[in-house]
Coordinates of N, CA and C and ligand atoms in Angstrom, one line a residue:
M1 N 87.0 86.8 180.4 CA 87.1 85.4 180.1 C 87.0 84.5 181.3
I2 N 86.2 83.5 181.3 CA 86.0 82.6 182.4 C 86.7 81.3 182.2
I3 N 87.5 80.9 183.2 CA 88.1 79.5 183.1 C 87.5 78.7 184.2
I4 N 87.0 77.6 183.9 CA 86.4 76.7 184.9 C 87.4 75.5 185.2
L5 N 87.8 75.4 186.5 CA 88.6 74.2 186.9 C 87.6 73.2 187.4
F6 N 87.6 72.1 186.7 CA 86.6 71.0 187.0 C 87.3 69.8 187.5
G7 N 86.5 69.0 188.2 CA 87.1 67.7 188.6 C 86.6 67.3 190.0
A8 N 86.9 66.0 190.3 CA 86.4 65.5 191.6 C 87.1 66.2 192.8
P9 N 86.6 66.0 194.0 CA 87.2 66.5 195.2 C 88.7 66.1 195.2
G10 N 89.6 67.0 195.5 CA 91.0 66.7 195.8 C 91.8 66.5 194.5
V11 N 91.3 66.9 193.4 CA 92.2 66.7 192.2 C 93.2 67.9 192.1
G12 N 93.0 68.9 192.9 CA 93.9 70.1 192.8 C 93.3 71.3 192.2
K13 N 92.0 71.4 192.2 CA 91.4 72.6 191.6 C 91.8 73.9 192.4
G14 N 91.7 73.8 193.7 CA 92.1 75.0 194.5 C 93.6 75.4 194.4
T15 N 94.4 74.4 194.4 CA 95.9 74.6 194.3 C 96.2 75.3 192.9
Q16 N 95.6 74.7 191.9 CA 95.9 75.2 190.5 C 95.2 76.6 190.3
A17 N 94.0 76.7 190.8 CA 93.3 78.0 190.6 C 94.1 79.2 191.2
T18 N 94.6 78.9 192.4 CA 95.4 80.0 193.1 C 96.6 80.4 192.2
I19 N 97.3 79.4 191.7 CA 98.5 79.7 190.9 C 98.1 80.4 189.6
L20 N 97.0 79.9 188.9 CA 96.6 80.5 187.7 C 96.1 81.9 187.8
A21 N 95.3 82.2 188.9 CA 94.8 83.5 189.2 C 95.9 84.5 189.3
E22 N 97.0 84.1 189.9 CA 98.1 85.0 190.1 C 98.8 85.2 188.8
K23 N 99.1 84.1 188.1 CA 99.8 84.2 186.8 C 99.0 85.0 185.7
L24 N 97.7 84.9 185.7 CA 96.9 85.5 184.7 C 96.3 86.8 185.2
N25 N 96.5 87.1 186.5 CA 96.0 88.3 187.2 C 94.5 88.5 187.0
V26 N 93.8 87.4 187.3 CA 92.3 87.5 187.3 C 91.8 87.0 188.7
A27 N 90.5 87.2 189.0 CA 89.9 86.8 190.2 C 89.8 85.3 190.3
H28 N 89.7 84.8 191.5 CA 89.5 83.3 191.8 C 88.3 83.2 192.7
L29 N 87.3 82.4 192.2 CA 86.2 82.1 193.1 C 86.1 80.6 193.4
S30 N 86.3 80.2 194.6 CA 86.1 78.8 195.1 C 84.8 78.9 195.9
T31 N 83.8 78.2 195.4 CA 82.6 78.2 196.2 C 82.8 77.5 197.5
G32 N 83.6 76.4 197.6 CA 83.9 75.7 198.8 C 84.5 76.7 199.8
D33 N 85.5 77.5 199.4 CA 86.2 78.5 200.3 C 85.1 79.5 200.8
A34 N 84.3 79.9 199.8 CA 83.2 80.9 200.2 C 82.3 80.4 201.2
F35 N 81.9 79.1 201.1 CA 81.0 78.5 202.1 C 81.7 78.4 203.4
R36 N 83.0 77.9 203.4 CA 83.7 77.7 204.7 C 83.9 79.1 205.4
S37 N 84.1 80.1 204.6 CA 84.2 81.5 205.2 C 82.9 81.9 205.8
A38 N 81.8 81.7 205.1 CA 80.4 82.1 205.5 C 80.1 81.3 206.8
I39 N 80.5 80.0 206.8 CA 80.2 79.2 208.0 C 80.9 79.7 209.2
K40 N 82.2 80.0 209.0 CA 83.0 80.6 210.1 C 82.4 81.8 210.7
R41 N 81.9 82.7 209.8 CA 81.3 84.0 210.2 C 79.8 83.8 210.6
S42 N 79.3 82.6 210.4 CA 77.9 82.3 210.8 C 76.9 83.3 210.1
T43 N 77.2 83.6 208.9 CA 76.2 84.4 208.1 C 75.0 83.6 207.8
P44 N 73.9 84.2 207.3 CA 72.7 83.4 206.9 C 73.0 82.3 205.9
V45 N 73.8 82.6 204.9 CA 74.2 81.6 203.9 C 75.1 80.5 204.6
G46 N 75.9 80.9 205.5 CA 76.7 80.0 206.2 C 75.9 79.0 207.0
Q47 N 74.9 79.5 207.7 CA 74.0 78.7 208.5 C 73.2 77.7 207.6
L48 N 72.8 78.2 206.4 CA 72.1 77.3 205.5 C 73.0 76.2 204.9
A49 N 74.3 76.5 204.7 CA 75.2 75.6 204.1 C 75.9 74.6 205.0
K50 N 76.0 74.9 206.3 CA 76.8 74.1 207.2 C 76.6 72.6 207.2
G51 N 75.3 72.2 207.3 CA 75.0 70.8 207.4 C 75.4 70.1 206.1
F52 N 75.3 70.7 205.0 CA 75.6 70.1 203.7 C 77.1 69.9 203.6
V53 N 77.9 71.0 203.9 CA 79.3 71.0 203.8 C 79.9 69.9 204.7
D54 N 79.4 69.9 205.9 CA 80.0 69.0 206.9 C 79.8 67.5 206.4
A55 N 78.6 67.3 205.8 CA 78.3 65.9 205.4 C 78.9 65.6 204.0
G56 N 79.4 66.6 203.3 CA 80.0 66.3 202.0 C 78.9 66.3 200.9
A57 N 77.7 66.8 201.2 CA 76.6 66.8 200.3 C 76.6 68.2 199.5
L58 N 75.9 68.2 198.4 CA 75.9 69.5 197.7 C 75.0 70.5 198.4
V59 N 75.4 71.7 198.5 CA 74.5 72.8 199.0 C 73.5 73.0 197.9
P60 N 72.2 73.3 198.3 CA 71.2 73.5 197.2 C 71.5 74.6 196.3
D61 N 71.1 74.4 195.0 CA 71.5 75.4 193.9 C 71.1 76.8 194.3
D62 N 69.9 77.0 194.9 CA 69.5 78.4 195.2 C 70.5 79.1 196.2
V63 N 71.0 78.4 197.1 CA 72.0 78.9 198.1 C 73.3 79.2 197.4
V64 N 73.7 78.3 196.5 CA 75.0 78.4 195.7 C 74.8 79.7 194.9
A65 N 73.7 79.9 194.2 CA 73.5 81.0 193.4 C 73.7 82.3 194.1
K66 N 73.2 82.4 195.4 CA 73.4 83.6 196.2 C 74.9 83.9 196.3
I67 N 75.6 82.9 196.7 CA 77.1 83.2 197.0 C 77.8 83.5 195.7
V68 N 77.4 82.9 194.6 CA 78.1 83.2 193.3 C 77.8 84.6 192.8
E69 N 76.5 84.9 192.9 CA 76.1 86.2 192.3 C 76.8 87.3 193.1
E70 N 76.8 87.1 194.5 CA 77.4 88.1 195.3 C 78.9 88.3 195.0
A71 N 79.6 87.1 194.8 CA 81.1 87.2 194.5 C 81.3 87.8 193.2
M72 N 80.5 87.4 192.2 CA 80.8 87.9 190.8 C 80.3 89.3 190.6
S73 N 79.6 89.9 191.5 CA 79.3 91.3 191.3 C 80.4 92.2 191.7
A74 N 81.5 91.7 192.3 CA 82.6 92.5 192.7 C 83.4 93.0 191.5
D75 N 83.9 94.2 191.6 CA 84.6 94.8 190.5 C 85.7 93.9 190.0
S76 N 86.4 93.2 190.9 CA 87.5 92.3 190.4 C 87.1 91.3 189.4
F77 N 85.8 91.0 189.3 CA 85.3 90.0 188.4 C 85.0 90.5 187.0
A78 N 85.1 91.8 186.8 CA 84.7 92.4 185.6 C 85.5 91.9 184.4
N79 N 86.7 91.5 184.6 CA 87.5 91.0 183.5 C 87.5 89.4 183.4
G80 N 86.7 88.8 184.2 CA 86.7 87.4 184.2 C 87.2 86.8 185.5
A81 N 87.3 85.4 185.5 CA 87.7 84.8 186.7 C 88.0 83.3 186.5
I82 N 88.7 82.7 187.5 CA 88.9 81.3 187.5 C 87.8 80.8 188.5
L83 N 86.9 79.9 188.0 CA 85.9 79.3 188.9 C 86.4 77.9 189.3
D84 N 86.4 77.6 190.6 CA 86.9 76.4 191.2 C 85.8 75.8 192.0
G85 N 85.3 74.6 191.6 CA 84.3 74.0 192.3 C 82.9 74.4 192.0
F86 N 82.7 75.2 190.9 CA 81.4 75.6 190.5 C 81.5 75.8 189.0
P87 N 80.5 75.3 188.2 CA 79.3 74.7 188.6 C 79.5 73.2 188.9
R88 N 78.5 72.7 189.7 CA 78.6 71.3 190.0 C 77.3 70.5 189.7
T89 N 76.3 71.2 189.2 CA 75.1 70.5 188.8 C 74.6 71.2 187.5
Q90 N 73.7 70.5 186.8 CA 73.2 71.1 185.5 C 72.5 72.4 185.8
G91 N 71.8 72.5 186.9 CA 71.1 73.8 187.3 C 72.1 74.9 187.5
Q92 N 73.2 74.6 188.1 CA 74.2 75.6 188.3 C 74.9 76.0 187.0
A93 N 75.1 75.1 186.1 CA 75.7 75.4 184.8 C 74.8 76.3 184.0
D94 N 73.5 76.0 184.0 CA 72.5 76.8 183.3 C 72.5 78.2 183.9
A95 N 72.5 78.3 185.2 CA 72.4 79.6 185.9 C 73.7 80.4 185.6
L96 N 74.8 79.7 185.5 CA 76.1 80.4 185.1 C 76.0 81.0 183.7
N97 N 75.5 80.2 182.8 CA 75.4 80.7 181.4 C 74.5 82.0 181.4
V98 N 73.4 82.0 182.1 CA 72.5 83.2 182.2 C 73.3 84.4 182.8
L99 N 74.0 84.1 183.9 CA 74.7 85.2 184.6 C 75.8 85.8 183.7
L100 N 76.5 84.9 183.0 CA 77.6 85.3 182.1 C 77.1 86.1 180.9
Q101 N 76.0 85.7 180.4 CA 75.4 86.4 179.3 C 75.1 87.8 179.7
A102 N 74.5 88.0 180.9 CA 74.1 89.3 181.4 C 75.3 90.2 181.6
K103 N 76.5 89.6 181.9 CA 77.7 90.3 182.1 C 78.5 90.5 180.9
G104 N 78.1 89.9 179.8 CA 78.9 90.0 178.6 C 80.2 89.2 178.7
L105 N 80.2 88.1 179.5 CA 81.4 87.3 179.6 C 81.2 85.9 179.0
T106 N 82.3 85.3 178.6 CA 82.1 84.0 178.0 C 83.1 83.0 178.7
I107 N 82.7 81.7 178.5 CA 83.6 80.7 179.1 C 84.7 80.4 178.0
G108 N 85.9 80.5 178.5 CA 87.1 80.2 177.6 C 87.2 78.7 177.5
K109 N 87.6 78.1 178.6 CA 87.8 76.6 178.7 C 87.3 76.1 180.0
V110 N 86.9 74.8 179.9 CA 86.6 74.1 181.1 C 87.7 73.0 181.2
V111 N 88.5 73.2 182.2 CA 89.7 72.3 182.4 C 89.3 71.2 183.4
N112 N 89.2 70.0 182.8 CA 88.9 68.8 183.7 C 90.2 68.2 184.2
I113 N 90.4 68.3 185.5 CA 91.7 67.7 186.0 C 91.4 66.3 186.5
D114 N 92.2 65.4 185.9 CA 91.9 63.9 186.1 C 92.9 63.3 187.0
V115 N 92.4 62.8 188.2 CA 93.3 62.1 189.1 C 92.6 60.8 189.6
D116 N 93.3 59.7 189.8 CA 92.6 58.5 190.2 C 92.2 58.6 191.6
N117 N 91.1 57.8 192.0 CA 90.5 57.9 193.3 C 91.4 57.6 194.4
A118 N 92.3 56.6 194.2 CA 93.3 56.2 195.3 C 94.2 57.4 195.6
A119 N 94.7 58.1 194.6 CA 95.5 59.3 194.8 C 94.7 60.4 195.5
I120 N 93.5 60.6 195.1 CA 92.6 61.6 195.7 C 92.5 61.4 197.2
A121 N 92.2 60.1 197.6 CA 92.0 59.8 199.0 C 93.3 60.1 199.8
E122 N 94.4 59.7 199.2 CA 95.7 59.9 199.8 C 95.9 61.4 200.1
R123 N 95.7 62.2 199.0 CA 95.9 63.6 199.2 C 95.0 64.3 200.2
L124 N 93.7 63.9 200.2 CA 92.8 64.5 201.1 C 93.0 64.1 202.6
L125 N 93.3 62.8 202.8 CA 93.6 62.4 204.1 C 94.8 63.1 204.7
L126 N 95.8 63.3 203.8 CA 97.0 64.1 204.2 C 96.6 65.5 204.6
R127 N 95.7 66.1 203.8 CA 95.4 67.5 204.0 C 94.6 67.7 205.3
G128 N 93.6 66.8 205.6 CA 93.0 66.8 206.9 C 92.0 67.9 207.2
R129 N 91.4 68.5 206.1 CA 90.3 69.4 206.4 C 89.2 68.7 207.2
E130 N 88.2 69.4 207.7 CA 87.2 68.8 208.6 C 86.4 67.8 207.8
D131 N 86.2 68.0 206.5 CA 85.4 67.1 205.7 C 86.3 66.0 205.0
D132 N 87.6 66.0 205.4 CA 88.5 65.0 204.8 C 88.7 63.7 205.6
T133 N 87.5 63.2 206.0 CA 87.6 61.9 206.7 C 87.3 60.8 205.6
R134 N 87.7 59.6 205.9 CA 87.5 58.5 204.9 C 86.0 58.5 204.4
E135 N 85.1 58.5 205.4 CA 83.7 58.4 205.1 C 83.2 59.5 204.2
V136 N 83.5 60.8 204.6 CA 83.0 61.9 203.9 C 83.7 62.0 202.5
I137 N 84.9 61.6 202.4 CA 85.6 61.6 201.1 C 84.9 60.7 200.1
D138 N 84.6 59.5 200.6 CA 83.8 58.5 199.8 C 82.5 59.1 199.3
F139 N 81.8 59.8 200.3 CA 80.5 60.3 199.9 C 80.7 61.4 198.9
R140 N 81.7 62.3 199.1 CA 81.9 63.4 198.1 C 82.2 62.9 196.7
L141 N 83.0 61.8 196.7 CA 83.3 61.2 195.4 C 82.0 60.6 194.7
S142 N 81.1 60.0 195.5 CA 79.9 59.5 194.9 C 79.0 60.6 194.5
V143 N 78.9 61.7 195.2 CA 78.1 62.8 194.8 C 78.7 63.4 193.5
Y144 N 80.0 63.5 193.4 CA 80.6 64.0 192.2 C 80.2 63.2 191.0
Q145 N 80.3 61.8 191.2 CA 80.0 60.9 190.1 C 78.6 61.1 189.6
K146 N 77.7 61.2 190.6 CA 76.3 61.2 190.2 C 75.8 62.6 189.7
E147 N 76.2 63.7 190.4 CA 75.7 65.0 190.1 C 76.5 65.8 189.2
T148 N 77.8 65.7 189.3 CA 78.7 66.7 188.6 C 79.3 66.1 187.4
E149 N 79.8 64.9 187.4 CA 80.4 64.3 186.2 C 79.6 64.4 184.9
P150 N 78.3 64.3 185.0 CA 77.5 64.4 183.8 C 77.7 65.8 183.0
L151 N 78.2 66.8 183.8 CA 78.4 68.1 183.1 C 79.6 68.0 182.1
L152 N 80.4 67.0 182.2 CA 81.5 66.9 181.3 C 81.0 66.8 179.8
Q153 N 79.9 66.1 179.7 CA 79.3 65.9 178.4 C 78.7 67.2 177.9
F154 N 78.1 68.0 178.8 CA 77.5 69.3 178.5 C 78.5 70.2 178.0
Y155 N 79.7 70.3 178.6 CA 80.8 71.2 178.2 C 81.5 70.7 177.0
R156 N 81.5 69.3 176.8 CA 82.1 68.8 175.6 C 81.2 69.2 174.4
E157 N 79.9 69.1 174.6 CA 79.0 69.6 173.5 C 79.1 71.0 173.2
M158 N 79.5 71.8 174.2 CA 79.7 73.3 174.0 C 81.1 73.5 173.4
D159 N 81.8 72.5 173.2 CA 83.2 72.6 172.7 C 84.1 73.4 173.6
K160 N 83.9 73.2 174.9 CA 84.8 74.0 175.8 C 85.7 73.1 176.6
L161 N 85.5 71.8 176.5 CA 86.2 70.9 177.5 C 87.6 70.5 177.1
V162 N 88.5 70.6 178.0 CA 89.8 70.0 177.8 C 90.1 69.2 179.1
T163 N 90.7 68.0 178.9 CA 91.1 67.2 180.1 C 92.6 67.1 180.2
V164 N 93.0 67.3 181.5 CA 94.4 67.4 181.8 C 94.8 66.3 182.8
D165 N 95.9 65.7 182.7 CA 96.3 64.7 183.6 C 96.7 65.4 184.9
G166 N 96.1 65.1 186.0 CA 96.3 65.7 187.3 C 97.3 65.0 188.2
M167 N 97.9 63.9 187.7 CA 98.9 63.2 188.4 C 100.3 63.9 188.2
G168 N 101.2 63.8 189.2 CA 102.5 64.4 189.0 C 102.6 65.6 190.0
T169 N 103.6 66.4 189.9 CA 103.8 67.5 190.8 C 102.9 68.6 190.5
V170 N 102.7 69.5 191.4 CA 101.8 70.7 191.2 C 102.3 71.5 190.0
E171 N 103.7 71.7 189.9 CA 104.2 72.4 188.8 C 104.0 71.7 187.4
E172 N 104.1 70.4 187.4 CA 103.9 69.6 186.2 C 102.4 69.8 185.7
V173 N 101.5 69.7 186.7 CA 100.1 69.8 186.3 C 99.8 71.3 185.9
N174 N 100.4 72.2 186.5 CA 100.2 73.6 186.1 C 100.7 73.9 184.7
Q175 N 101.8 73.3 184.4 CA 102.3 73.4 183.0 C 101.4 72.8 182.0
R176 N 100.8 71.7 182.3 CA 99.8 71.1 181.4 C 98.6 71.9 181.2
I177 N 98.1 72.6 182.3 CA 96.9 73.4 182.2 C 97.2 74.6 181.4
I178 N 98.4 75.2 181.6 CA 98.7 76.4 180.8 C 98.8 76.0 179.3
E179 N 99.3 74.9 179.0 CA 99.4 74.4 177.6 C 98.0 74.2 177.0
A180 N 97.1 73.6 177.9 CA 95.7 73.4 177.4 C 94.9 74.6 177.2
L181 N 95.3 75.7 177.9 CA 94.6 77.0 177.7 C 95.1 77.7 176.5
Ligands
AP5_201 P1 85.1 72.2 197.9 O1 85.9 73.1 198.8 O2 85.0 72.7 196.5 O3 85.7 70.8 198.0 P2 86.0 69.6 196.9 O4 85.3 69.7 195.6 O5 85.7 68.4 197.7 O6 87.4 69.8 196.5 P3 88.7 70.1 197.4 O7 88.7 71.5 197.8 O8 88.7 69.1 198.5 O9 89.9 69.7 196.4 P4 90.5 70.6 195.3 O10 90.2 70.0 194.0 O11 90.3 72.0 195.5 O12 92.0 70.2 195.6 P5 93.2 71.0 196.4 O13 93.9 71.9 195.5 O14 92.6 71.5 197.7 O15 83.7 72.0 198.4 C1 83.5 71.7 199.8 C2 82.0 71.5 200.1 O16 81.3 72.8 199.8 C3 81.2 70.5 199.2 O17 81.3 69.2 199.7 C4 79.8 71.1 199.2 O18 79.2 70.7 200.4 C5 80.0 72.6 199.2 N1 80.1 73.2 197.8 C6 81.2 73.8 197.3 N2 80.9 74.2 196.0 C7 79.6 73.8 195.8 C8 78.7 73.9 194.6 N3 79.1 74.5 193.5 N4 77.5 73.4 194.7 C9 77.1 72.8 195.9 N5 77.8 72.6 197.0 C10 79.1 73.1 196.9 O19 94.2 69.8 196.7 C11 93.8 68.7 197.6 C12 95.1 68.4 198.4 O20 96.0 67.8 197.5 C13 95.8 69.6 199.0 O21 96.3 69.2 200.3 C14 96.9 69.9 198.0 O22 98.0 70.5 198.7 C15 97.2 68.5 197.5 N6 97.7 68.6 196.1 C16 97.2 69.4 195.1 N7 97.9 69.1 193.9 C17 98.7 68.1 194.2 C18 99.6 67.4 193.4 N8 99.8 67.6 192.1 N9 100.3 66.4 194.0 C19 100.2 66.1 195.3 N10 99.3 66.8 196.1 C20 98.6 67.8 195.6
MG202 MG1 89.2 73.2 196.8

């Protein structure tokens, strides 16, 4: 079973995915973490992704597909996974459906974590990752709105979407996600 944690930058996808993966004992794939690791090791995918990640732009779908296919071919993914930060475009969502069908896996739920933009900026500026500058945060939010948010309707039509209030403590949000699942 695949669980997708969906939402704008900084809503807590990574935080919640880590907790859920441990509680449910399934794999966790963060495409953002995978790119940061590839960039650090300067792999071919890392070199392709670097400029996009630094700028807060989306890495092209074909590069994303490489990293996702590689991660999901690991044995640990045979029983499913928590996907965090993927898919982010219609092309990625379509590719995921094809990949899952080939593996005999299905999407259980798409959990949309909802946090207002002011709280997002506050959280990310506090975190201080390299792409957590005021300018890049604003750009990532605009990219989310334009490219990624439309997928909400796609998953609503597939009857997979649940929306969870992402304000409050990490534990409170986690409790809401568990109830939604
Ligand atoms: P990615 O790493 O996915 O970044 P993002 O979407 O911008 O999301 P974040 O990781 O910033 O936030 P999050 O929702 O995981 O929140 P977190 O738990 O960390 O992607 C980075 C880049 O990689 C992209 O810009 C793009 O270039 C590329 N990329 C990645 N995937 C891609 C794809 N599929 N297609 C194309 N390009 C892709 O929490 C944020 C902070 O808030 C933390 O400090 C945390 O401690 C804190 N926090 C969490 N929960 C709470 C809470 N309840 N209360 C207070 N603070 C909280
Ligand atoms: Mg993250």
